[in-house]
Short mmCIF file of C-alpha atoms in Angstrom, two decimals:
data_model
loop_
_atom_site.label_atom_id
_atom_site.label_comp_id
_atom_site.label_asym_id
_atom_site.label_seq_id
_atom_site.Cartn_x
_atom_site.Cartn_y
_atom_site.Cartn_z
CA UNK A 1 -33.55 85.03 -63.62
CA UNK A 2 -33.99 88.33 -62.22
CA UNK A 3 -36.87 87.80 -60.33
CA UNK A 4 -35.18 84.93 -58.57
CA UNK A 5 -32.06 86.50 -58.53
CA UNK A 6 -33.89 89.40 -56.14
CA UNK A 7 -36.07 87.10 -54.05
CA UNK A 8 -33.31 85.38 -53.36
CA UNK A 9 -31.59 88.75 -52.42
CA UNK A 10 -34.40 89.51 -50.26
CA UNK A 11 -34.09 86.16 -48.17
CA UNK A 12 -30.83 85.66 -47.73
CA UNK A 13 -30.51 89.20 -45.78
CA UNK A 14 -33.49 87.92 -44.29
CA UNK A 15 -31.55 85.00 -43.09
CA UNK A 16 -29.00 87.20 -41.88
CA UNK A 17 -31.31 89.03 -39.97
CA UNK A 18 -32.52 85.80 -38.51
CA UNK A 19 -28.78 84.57 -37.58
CA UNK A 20 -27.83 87.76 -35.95
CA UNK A 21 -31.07 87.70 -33.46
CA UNK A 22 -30.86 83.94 -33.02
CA UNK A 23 -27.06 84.68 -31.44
CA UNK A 24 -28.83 87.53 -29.35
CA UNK A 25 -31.11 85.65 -28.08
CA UNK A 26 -29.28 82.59 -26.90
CA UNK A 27 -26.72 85.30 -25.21
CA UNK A 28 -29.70 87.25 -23.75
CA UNK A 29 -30.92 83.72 -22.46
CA UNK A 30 -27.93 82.18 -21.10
CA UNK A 31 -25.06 84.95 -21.19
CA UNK A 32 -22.94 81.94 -22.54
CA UNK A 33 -21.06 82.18 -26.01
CA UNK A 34 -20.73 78.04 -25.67
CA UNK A 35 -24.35 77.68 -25.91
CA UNK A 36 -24.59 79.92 -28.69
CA UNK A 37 -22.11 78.08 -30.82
CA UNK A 38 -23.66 74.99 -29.93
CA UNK A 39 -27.60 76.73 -31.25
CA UNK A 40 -25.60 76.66 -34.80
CA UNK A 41 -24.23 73.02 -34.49
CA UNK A 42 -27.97 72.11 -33.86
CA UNK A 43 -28.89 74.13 -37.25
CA UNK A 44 -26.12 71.89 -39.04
CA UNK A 45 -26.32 68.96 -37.47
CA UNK A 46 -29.12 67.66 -39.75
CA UNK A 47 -27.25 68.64 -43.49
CA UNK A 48 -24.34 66.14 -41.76
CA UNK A 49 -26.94 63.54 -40.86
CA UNK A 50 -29.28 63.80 -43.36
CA UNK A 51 -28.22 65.12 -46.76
CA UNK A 52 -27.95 62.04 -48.61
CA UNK A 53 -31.29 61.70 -48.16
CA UNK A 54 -32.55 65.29 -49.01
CA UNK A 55 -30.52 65.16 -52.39
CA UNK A 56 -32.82 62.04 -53.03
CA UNK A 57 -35.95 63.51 -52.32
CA UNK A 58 -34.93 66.97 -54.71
CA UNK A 59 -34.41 63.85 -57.34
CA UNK A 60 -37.39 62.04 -56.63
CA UNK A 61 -40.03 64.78 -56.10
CA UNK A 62 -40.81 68.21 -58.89
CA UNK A 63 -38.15 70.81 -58.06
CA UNK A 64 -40.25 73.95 -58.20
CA UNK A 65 -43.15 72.26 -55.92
CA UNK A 66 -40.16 70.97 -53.53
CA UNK A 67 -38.27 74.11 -53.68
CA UNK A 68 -41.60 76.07 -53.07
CA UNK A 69 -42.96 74.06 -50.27
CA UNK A 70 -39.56 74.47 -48.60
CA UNK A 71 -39.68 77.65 -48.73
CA UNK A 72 -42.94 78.11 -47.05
CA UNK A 73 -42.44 75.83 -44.10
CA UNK A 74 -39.02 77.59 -43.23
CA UNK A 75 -41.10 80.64 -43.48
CA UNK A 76 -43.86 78.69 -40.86
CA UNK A 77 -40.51 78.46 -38.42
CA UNK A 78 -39.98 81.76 -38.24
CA UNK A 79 -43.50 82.92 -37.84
CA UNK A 80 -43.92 80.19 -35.21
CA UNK A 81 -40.58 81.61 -33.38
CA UNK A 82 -41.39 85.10 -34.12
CA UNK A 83 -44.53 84.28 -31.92
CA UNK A 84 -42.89 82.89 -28.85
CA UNK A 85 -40.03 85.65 -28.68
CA UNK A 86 -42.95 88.30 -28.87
CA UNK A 87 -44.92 86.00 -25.75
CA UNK A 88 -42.60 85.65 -23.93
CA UNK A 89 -42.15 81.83 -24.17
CA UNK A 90 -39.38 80.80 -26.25
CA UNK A 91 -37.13 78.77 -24.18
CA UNK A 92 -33.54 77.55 -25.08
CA UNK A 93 -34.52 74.09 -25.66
CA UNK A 94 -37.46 75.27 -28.11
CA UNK A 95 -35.14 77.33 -29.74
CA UNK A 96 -32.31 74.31 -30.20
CA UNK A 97 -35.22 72.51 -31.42
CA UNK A 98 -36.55 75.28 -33.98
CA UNK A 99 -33.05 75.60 -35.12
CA UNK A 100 -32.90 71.89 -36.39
CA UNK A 101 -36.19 71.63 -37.83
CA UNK A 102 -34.72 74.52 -39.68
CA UNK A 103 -31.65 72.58 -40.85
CA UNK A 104 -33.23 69.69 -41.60
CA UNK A 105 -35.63 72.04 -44.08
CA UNK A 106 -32.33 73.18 -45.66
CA UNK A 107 -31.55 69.69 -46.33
CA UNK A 108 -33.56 69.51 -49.04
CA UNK A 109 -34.22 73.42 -49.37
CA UNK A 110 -30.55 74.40 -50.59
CA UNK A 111 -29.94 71.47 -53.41
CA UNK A 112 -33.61 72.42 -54.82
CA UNK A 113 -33.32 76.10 -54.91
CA UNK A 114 -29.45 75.75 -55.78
CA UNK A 115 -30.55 73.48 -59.04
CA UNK A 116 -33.76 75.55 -59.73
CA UNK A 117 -32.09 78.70 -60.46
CA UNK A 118 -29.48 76.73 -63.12
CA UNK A 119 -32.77 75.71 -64.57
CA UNK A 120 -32.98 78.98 -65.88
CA UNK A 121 -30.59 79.51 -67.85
CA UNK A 122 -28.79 77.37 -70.90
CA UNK A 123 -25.90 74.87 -69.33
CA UNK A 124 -23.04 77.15 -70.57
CA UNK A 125 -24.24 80.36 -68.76
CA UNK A 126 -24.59 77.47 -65.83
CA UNK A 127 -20.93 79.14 -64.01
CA UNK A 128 -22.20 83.01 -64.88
CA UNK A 129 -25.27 81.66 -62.63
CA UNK A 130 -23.56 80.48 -59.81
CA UNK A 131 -21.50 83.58 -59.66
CA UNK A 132 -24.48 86.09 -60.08
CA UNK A 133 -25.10 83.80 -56.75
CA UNK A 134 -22.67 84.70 -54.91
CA UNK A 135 -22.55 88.30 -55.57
CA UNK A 136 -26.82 88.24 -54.57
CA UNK A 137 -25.39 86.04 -51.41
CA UNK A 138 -22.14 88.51 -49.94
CA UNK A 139 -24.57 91.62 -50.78
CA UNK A 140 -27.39 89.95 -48.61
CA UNK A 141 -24.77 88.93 -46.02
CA UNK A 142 -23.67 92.72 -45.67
CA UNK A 143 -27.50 94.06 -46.10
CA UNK A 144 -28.71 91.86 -43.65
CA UNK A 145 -26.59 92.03 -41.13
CA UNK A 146 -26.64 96.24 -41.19
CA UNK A 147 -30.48 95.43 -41.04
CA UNK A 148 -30.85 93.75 -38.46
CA UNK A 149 -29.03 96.01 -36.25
CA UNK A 150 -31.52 98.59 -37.17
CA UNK A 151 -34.60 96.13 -36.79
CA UNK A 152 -33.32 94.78 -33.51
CA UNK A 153 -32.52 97.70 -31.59
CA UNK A 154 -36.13 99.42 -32.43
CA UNK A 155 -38.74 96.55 -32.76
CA UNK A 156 -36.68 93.21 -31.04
CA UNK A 157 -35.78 89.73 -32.19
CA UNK A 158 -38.91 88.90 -32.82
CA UNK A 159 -39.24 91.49 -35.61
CA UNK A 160 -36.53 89.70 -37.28
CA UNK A 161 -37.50 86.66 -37.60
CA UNK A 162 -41.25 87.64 -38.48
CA UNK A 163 -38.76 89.74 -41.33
CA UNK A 164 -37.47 86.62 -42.39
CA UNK A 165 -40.25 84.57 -42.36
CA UNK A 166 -41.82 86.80 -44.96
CA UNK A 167 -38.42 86.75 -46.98
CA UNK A 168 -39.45 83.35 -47.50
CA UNK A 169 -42.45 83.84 -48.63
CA UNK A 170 -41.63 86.31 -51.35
CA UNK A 171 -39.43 83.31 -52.74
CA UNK A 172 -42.08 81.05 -52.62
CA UNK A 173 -44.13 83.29 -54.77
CA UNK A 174 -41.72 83.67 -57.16
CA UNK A 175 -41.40 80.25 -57.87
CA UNK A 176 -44.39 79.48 -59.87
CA UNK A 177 -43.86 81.76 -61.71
CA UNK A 178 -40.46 80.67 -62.90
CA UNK A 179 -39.98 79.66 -66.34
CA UNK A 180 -37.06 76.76 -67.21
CA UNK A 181 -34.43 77.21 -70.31
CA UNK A 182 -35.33 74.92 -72.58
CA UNK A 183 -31.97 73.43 -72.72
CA UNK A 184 -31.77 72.84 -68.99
CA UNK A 185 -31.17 69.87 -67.33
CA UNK A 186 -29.50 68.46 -70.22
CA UNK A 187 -26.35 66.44 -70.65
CA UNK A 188 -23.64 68.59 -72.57
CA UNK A 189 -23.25 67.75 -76.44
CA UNK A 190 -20.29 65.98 -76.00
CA UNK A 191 -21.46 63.90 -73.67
CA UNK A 192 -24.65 62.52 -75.63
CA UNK A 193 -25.21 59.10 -76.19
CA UNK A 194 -22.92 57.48 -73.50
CA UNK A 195 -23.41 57.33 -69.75
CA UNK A 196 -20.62 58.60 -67.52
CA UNK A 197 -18.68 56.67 -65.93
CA UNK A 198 -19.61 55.12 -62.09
CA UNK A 199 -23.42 56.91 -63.44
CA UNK A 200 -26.07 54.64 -63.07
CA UNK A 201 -28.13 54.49 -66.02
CA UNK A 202 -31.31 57.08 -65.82
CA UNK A 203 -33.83 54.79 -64.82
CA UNK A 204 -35.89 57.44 -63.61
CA UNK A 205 -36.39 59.59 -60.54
CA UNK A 206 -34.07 59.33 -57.96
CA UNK A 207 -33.74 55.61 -56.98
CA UNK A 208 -32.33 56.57 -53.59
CA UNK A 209 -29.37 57.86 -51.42
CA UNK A 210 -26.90 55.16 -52.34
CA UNK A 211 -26.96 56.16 -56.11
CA UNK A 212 -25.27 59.21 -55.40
CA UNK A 213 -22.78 58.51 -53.12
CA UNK A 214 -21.47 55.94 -55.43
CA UNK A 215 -21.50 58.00 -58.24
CA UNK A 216 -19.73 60.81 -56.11
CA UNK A 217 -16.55 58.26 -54.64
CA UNK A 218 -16.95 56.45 -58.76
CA UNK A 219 -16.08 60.15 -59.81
CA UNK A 220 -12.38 60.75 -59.32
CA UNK A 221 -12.26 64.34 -60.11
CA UNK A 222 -15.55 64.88 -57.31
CA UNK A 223 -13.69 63.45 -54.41
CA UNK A 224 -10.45 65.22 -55.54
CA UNK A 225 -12.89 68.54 -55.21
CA UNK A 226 -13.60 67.36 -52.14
CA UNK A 227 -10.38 66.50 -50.51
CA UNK A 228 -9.09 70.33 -51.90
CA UNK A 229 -12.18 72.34 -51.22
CA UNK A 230 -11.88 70.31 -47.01
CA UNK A 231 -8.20 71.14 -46.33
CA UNK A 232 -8.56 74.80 -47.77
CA UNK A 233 -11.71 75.01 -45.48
CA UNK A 234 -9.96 74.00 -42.71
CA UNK A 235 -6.88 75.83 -43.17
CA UNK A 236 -7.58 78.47 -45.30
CA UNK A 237 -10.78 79.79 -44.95
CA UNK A 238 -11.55 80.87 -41.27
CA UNK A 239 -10.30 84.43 -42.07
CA UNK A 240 -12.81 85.65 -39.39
CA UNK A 241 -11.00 84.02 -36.62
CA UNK A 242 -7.48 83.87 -38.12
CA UNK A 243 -6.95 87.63 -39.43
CA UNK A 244 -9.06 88.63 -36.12
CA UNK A 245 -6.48 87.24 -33.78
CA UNK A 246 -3.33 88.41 -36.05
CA UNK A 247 -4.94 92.38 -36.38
CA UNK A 248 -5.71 92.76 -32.66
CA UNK A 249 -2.54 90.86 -31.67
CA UNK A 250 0.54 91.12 -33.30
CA UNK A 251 -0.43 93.74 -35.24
CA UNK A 252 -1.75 95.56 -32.47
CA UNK A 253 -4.98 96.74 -34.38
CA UNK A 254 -7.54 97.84 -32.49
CA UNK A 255 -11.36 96.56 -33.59
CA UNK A 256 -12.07 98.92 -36.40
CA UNK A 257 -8.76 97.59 -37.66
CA UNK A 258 -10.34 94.40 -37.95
CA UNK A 259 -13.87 95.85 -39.41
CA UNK A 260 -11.23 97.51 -42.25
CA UNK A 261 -10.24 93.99 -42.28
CA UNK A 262 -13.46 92.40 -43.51
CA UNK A 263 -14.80 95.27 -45.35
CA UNK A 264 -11.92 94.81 -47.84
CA UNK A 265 -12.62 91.16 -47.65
CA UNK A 266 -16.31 91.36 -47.99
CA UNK A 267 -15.49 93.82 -51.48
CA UNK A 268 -13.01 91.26 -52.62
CA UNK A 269 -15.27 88.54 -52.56
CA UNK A 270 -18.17 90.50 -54.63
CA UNK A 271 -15.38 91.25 -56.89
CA UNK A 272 -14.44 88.20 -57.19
CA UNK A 273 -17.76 86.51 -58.06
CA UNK A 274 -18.30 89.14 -60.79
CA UNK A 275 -14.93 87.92 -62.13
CA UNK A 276 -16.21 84.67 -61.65
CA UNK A 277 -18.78 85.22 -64.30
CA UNK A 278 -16.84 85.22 -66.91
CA UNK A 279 -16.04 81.26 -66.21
CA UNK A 280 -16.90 79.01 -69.20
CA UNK A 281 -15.55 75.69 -68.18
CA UNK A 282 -14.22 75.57 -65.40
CA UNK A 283 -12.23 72.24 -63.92
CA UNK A 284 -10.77 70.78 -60.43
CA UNK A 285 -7.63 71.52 -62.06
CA UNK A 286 -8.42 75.11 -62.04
CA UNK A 287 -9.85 74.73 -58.40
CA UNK A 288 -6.37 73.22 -57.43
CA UNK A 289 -4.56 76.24 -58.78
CA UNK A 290 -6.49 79.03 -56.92
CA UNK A 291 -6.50 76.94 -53.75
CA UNK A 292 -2.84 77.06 -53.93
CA UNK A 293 -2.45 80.38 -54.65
CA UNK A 294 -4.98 81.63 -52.25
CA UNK A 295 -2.48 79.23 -49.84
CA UNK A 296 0.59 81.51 -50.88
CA UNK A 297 -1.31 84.80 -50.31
CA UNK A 298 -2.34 83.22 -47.00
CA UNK A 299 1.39 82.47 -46.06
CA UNK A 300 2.75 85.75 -47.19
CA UNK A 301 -0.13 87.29 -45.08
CA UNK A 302 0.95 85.26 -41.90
CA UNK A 303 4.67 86.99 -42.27
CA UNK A 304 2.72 90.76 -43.01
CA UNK A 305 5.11 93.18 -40.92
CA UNK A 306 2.51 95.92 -40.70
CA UNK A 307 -1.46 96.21 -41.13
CA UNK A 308 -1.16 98.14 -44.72
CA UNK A 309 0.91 95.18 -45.85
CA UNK A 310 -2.02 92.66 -44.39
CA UNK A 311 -4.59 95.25 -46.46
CA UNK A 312 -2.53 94.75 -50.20
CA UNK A 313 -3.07 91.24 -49.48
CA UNK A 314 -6.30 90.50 -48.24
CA UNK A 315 -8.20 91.91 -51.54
CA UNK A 316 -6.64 89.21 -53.67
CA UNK A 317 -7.26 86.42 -51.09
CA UNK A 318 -11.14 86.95 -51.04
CA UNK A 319 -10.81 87.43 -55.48
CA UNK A 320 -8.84 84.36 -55.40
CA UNK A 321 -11.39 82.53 -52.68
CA UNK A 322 -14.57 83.96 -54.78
CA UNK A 323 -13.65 82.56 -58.08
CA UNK A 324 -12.19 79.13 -56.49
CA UNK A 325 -15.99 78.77 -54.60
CA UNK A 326 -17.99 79.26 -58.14
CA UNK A 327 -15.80 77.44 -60.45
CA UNK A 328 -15.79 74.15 -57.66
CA UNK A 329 -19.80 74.92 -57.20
CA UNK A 330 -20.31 75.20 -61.43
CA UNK A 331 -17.72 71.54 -61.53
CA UNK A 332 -20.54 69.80 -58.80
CA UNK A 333 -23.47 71.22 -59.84
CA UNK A 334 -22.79 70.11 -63.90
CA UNK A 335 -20.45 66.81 -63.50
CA UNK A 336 -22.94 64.45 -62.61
CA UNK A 337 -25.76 63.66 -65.10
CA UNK A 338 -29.24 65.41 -64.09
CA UNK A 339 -31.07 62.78 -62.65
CA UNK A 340 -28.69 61.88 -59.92
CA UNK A 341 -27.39 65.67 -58.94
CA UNK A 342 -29.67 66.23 -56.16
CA UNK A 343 -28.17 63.57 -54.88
CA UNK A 344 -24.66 64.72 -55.19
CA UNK A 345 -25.40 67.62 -53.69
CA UNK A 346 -26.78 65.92 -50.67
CA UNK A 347 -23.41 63.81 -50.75
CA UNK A 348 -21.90 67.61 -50.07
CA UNK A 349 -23.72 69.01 -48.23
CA UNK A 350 -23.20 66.06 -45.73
CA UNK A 351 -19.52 66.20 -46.26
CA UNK A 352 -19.22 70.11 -46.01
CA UNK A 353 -21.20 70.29 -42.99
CA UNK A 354 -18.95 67.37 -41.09
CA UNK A 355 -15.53 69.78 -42.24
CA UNK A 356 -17.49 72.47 -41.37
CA UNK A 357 -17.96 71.38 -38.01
CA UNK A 358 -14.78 69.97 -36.96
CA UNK A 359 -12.50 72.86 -39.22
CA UNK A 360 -12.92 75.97 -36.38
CA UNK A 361 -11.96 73.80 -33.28
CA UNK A 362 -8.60 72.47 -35.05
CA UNK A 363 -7.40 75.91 -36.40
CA UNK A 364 -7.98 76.93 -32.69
CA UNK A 365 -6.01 74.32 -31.48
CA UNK A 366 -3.36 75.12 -34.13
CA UNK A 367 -3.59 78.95 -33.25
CA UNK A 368 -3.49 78.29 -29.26
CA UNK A 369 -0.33 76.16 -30.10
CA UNK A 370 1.59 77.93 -33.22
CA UNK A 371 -0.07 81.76 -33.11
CA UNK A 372 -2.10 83.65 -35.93
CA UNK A 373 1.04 84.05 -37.76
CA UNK A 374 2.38 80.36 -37.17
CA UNK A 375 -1.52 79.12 -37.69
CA UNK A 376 -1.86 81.07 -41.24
CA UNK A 377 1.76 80.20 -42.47
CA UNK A 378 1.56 76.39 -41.48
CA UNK A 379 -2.09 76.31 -42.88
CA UNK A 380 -0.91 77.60 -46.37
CA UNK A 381 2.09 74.90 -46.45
CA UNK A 382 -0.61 72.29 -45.50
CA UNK A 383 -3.02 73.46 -48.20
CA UNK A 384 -0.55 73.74 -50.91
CA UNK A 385 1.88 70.74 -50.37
CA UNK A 386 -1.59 68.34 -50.16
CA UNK A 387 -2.89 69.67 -53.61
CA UNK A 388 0.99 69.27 -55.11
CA UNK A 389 1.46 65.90 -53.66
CA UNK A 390 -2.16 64.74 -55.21
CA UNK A 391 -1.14 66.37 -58.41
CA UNK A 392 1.90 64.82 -58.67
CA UNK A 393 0.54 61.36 -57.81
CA UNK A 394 -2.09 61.66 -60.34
CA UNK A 395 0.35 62.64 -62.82
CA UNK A 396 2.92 60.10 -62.37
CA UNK A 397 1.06 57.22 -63.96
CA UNK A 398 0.41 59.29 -67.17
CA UNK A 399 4.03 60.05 -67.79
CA UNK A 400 4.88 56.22 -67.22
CA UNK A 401 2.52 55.57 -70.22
CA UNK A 402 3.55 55.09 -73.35
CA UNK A 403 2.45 58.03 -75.60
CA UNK A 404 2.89 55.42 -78.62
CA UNK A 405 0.53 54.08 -81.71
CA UNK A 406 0.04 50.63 -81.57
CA UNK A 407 -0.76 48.76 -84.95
CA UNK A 408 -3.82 46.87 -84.94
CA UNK A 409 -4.38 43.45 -86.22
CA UNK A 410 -6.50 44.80 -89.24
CA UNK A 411 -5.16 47.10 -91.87
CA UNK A 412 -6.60 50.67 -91.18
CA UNK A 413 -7.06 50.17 -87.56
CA UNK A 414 -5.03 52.46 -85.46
CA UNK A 415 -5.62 52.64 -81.33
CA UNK A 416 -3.47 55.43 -79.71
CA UNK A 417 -2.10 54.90 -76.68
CA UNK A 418 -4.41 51.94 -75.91
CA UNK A 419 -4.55 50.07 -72.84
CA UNK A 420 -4.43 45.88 -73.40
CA UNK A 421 -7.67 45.14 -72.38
CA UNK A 422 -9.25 48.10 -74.86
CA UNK A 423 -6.58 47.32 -77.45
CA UNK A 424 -8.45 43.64 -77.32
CA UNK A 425 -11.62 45.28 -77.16
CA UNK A 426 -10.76 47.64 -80.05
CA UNK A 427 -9.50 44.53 -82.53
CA UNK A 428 -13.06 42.85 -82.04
CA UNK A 429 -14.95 45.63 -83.51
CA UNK A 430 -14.60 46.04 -87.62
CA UNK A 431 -14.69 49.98 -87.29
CA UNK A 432 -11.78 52.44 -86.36
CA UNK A 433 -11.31 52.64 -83.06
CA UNK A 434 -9.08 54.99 -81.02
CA UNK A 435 -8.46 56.04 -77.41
CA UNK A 436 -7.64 59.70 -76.71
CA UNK A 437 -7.28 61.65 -73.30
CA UNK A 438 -10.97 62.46 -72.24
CA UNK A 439 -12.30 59.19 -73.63
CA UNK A 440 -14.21 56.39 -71.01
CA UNK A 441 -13.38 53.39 -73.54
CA UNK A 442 -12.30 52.30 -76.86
CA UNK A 443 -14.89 53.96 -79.14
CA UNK A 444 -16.10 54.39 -83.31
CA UNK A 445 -13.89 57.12 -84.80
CA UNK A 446 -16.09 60.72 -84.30
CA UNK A 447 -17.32 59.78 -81.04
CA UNK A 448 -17.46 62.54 -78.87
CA UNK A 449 -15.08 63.11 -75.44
CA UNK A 450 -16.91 62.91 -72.50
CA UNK A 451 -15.78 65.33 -69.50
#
């Protein structure tokens, strides 16, 4: 885990590096900001198009020889575009083009090398993983992009990607190397001996693309991650463009204002994942509940009368938005069973992507009609009266229940708080049979709860 944990440190400031002369170039090239925004829509384009079937293939194909393999031809992409810049012939066509071949890598690139480091480690360090993550991701974002200042401004673009490219390769010689926990991959205790429900039985390696987006809309608590981790994404989590706008303008900060700004954002957030780590089990319910807070600190930092007051409160919005991130990433990573979530991944990926894509143009609109401060204050009410009216829906037919025992037909039986059809179901069977909160279907007494 430490190995991986510093190749991957290594590439993603790499990738940094890489991002920050791709937007240089496309500005040195065409002196538009348009065509530079549209360079990363052609890097995404493919994880909206294409994830469902990259899940399939991390499924269908070894994880360390698709995670490996990966690795290396992202790294041939930035040799190959290291070589034109340095010629003299990259064009911005050829680099839209590079720029999707290199997203539609990542479609199968992230879900392998996401699941691969789990691998190493037993399932309940599985949330301590994703956390040690992020922190290895935010200190590559700041490393890299510091970097590449330095590397641009003495050896050019070109150095950076070449930079990159050989990030790439250090993870791909890691990777061998690489040794699994032995009790990776497998289904929590409690969950042995009965498929989950909406889970295809494991009939073996990833039977294709369909299989997991059925067993993602068949999971209720999955799409409920989804539809909180969109609308926060959308209105809660463009602090770059939101918290710019309300510094510089009705705060009347200048720049390094705003640089204060993220710094204090950027040390929240590695904060935050370290707090993360301490996650056990972590649920959508929990998700919910820092989603709504982060909402409130978001509200109460759209009404901030000063820049000090904006300061207090942007620490705790990047803790909040760190622990949220790993404890949704630990509940989609470990929900499904382990033969389908490559796929599920590629089901997010493909949704993340499309929110992704279409979140930055509505907050604009919102901001260009309401302000920063109307755009963060009606954001947070958004955010938090969408996750109260889903959790009040979802808890309105369990109070209507009746938390009752029903007598069975046979002496000894007892079913608790049955439905008719498993009360029926229950009756047929000559062992005790009982329904409790967490259970799939009637079951024999000692059966285990499934999550």
């Amino acid at each position: 885990m430490r190995w991986w944990s510093a190749a991957n440190l290594v590439s993603n400031a790499g990738t940094w590096m890489q991002l920050t002369a791709q937007n240089l170039l496309v500005l040195h090239l065409t002196g538009s900001a348009a065509t530079t925004g549209l360079s990363l829509s052609a890097q995404a384009a493919p994880g909206l198009l294409l994830g469902l079937a990259g899940g399939a293939a991390v499924d269908r194909w070894p994880r360390r020889l698709t995670a490996t393999a990966s690795q290396a031809l992202l790294a041939l992409v930035g040799f190959v575009t290291a070589g034109l810049v340095v010629t003299d012939r990259l064009t911005v066509p050829v680099l839209m083009v590079l720029a999707a071949v290199t997203g539609l890598i990542a479609t199968v690139d992230g879900p392998a090398c996401a699941l691969l480091g789990n691998d190493l480690v037993p399932p309940q360090d599985v949330p301590s993983s994703i956390a040690l993550g992020s922190v290895v991701s935010g200190a590559g974002r700041v490393g890299g992009t510091a970097l590449a200042g330095v590397v641009i401004s003495w050896w050019g673009p070109a150095a950076a990607y070449a930079a990159n490219a050989v990030s790439f390769l250090a993870v791909a010689a890691v990777i061998p190397f690489l040794r699994p926990h032995p009790a990776a991959g497998q289904e929590r205790p409690a969950a042995a001996g009965r498929p989950r429900r909406g889970s295809p039985a494991p009939s073996g390696r990833g039977s294709g693309a369909r299989d997991g987006l059925g067993f993602f809309l068949g999971r209720p608590r999955l799409v409920a991650l989804a539809g909180i981790t969109a609308i926060n994404s959308v209105f809660g989590r463009n602090y770059g463009l939101t918290l710019a706008v309300l510094v510089t303008g009705p705060l009347g900060g200048a720049a390094g204002a705003f640089g204060t700004v993220s710094t204090v954002l950027a040390v929240g957030g590695v904060a935050g994942a370290v707090l993360a780590g301490r996650l056990r089990s972590p649920s959508v319910r929990l998700v919910g509940a820092l989603a709504v807070s982060g909402a409130l600190l978001q509200i109460a930092a759209g009404l901030s009368p000063s820049l000090w007051v904006l300061l207090l409160l942007v620490a705790p919005m990047a803790v909040v938005e760190s622990v949220s991130d790993t404890a949704g990433t630990t509940v989609l990573q470990t929900d499904p069973p382990p033969h389908l979530r490559g796929r599920v991944l590629g089901v997010w990926r493909s949704a993340s992507t499309g929110w992704s894509l279409v979140g930055p143009p509505l907050l604009g609109l919102l901001m260009q009609t309401a302000g920063a401060r109307g755009a963060l204050v009606i954001g947070g009410v958004l955010i938090a009266g969408a996750i109260g009216a889903g959790t009040l829906r979802r808890e309105r037919p369990a109070r209507r229940a009746p938390a009752r025992a029903t007598a069975a037909p046979n002496p000894g039986r007892v079913v608790l708080g049955a439905r008719p059809a498993r009360r029926r179901a229950a009756a047929a069977h000559p062992t005790v049979a009982c329904t409790l909160p967490g259970h799939d279907e009637p079951c024999a007494a000692g059966c285990a709860p499934v999550a």
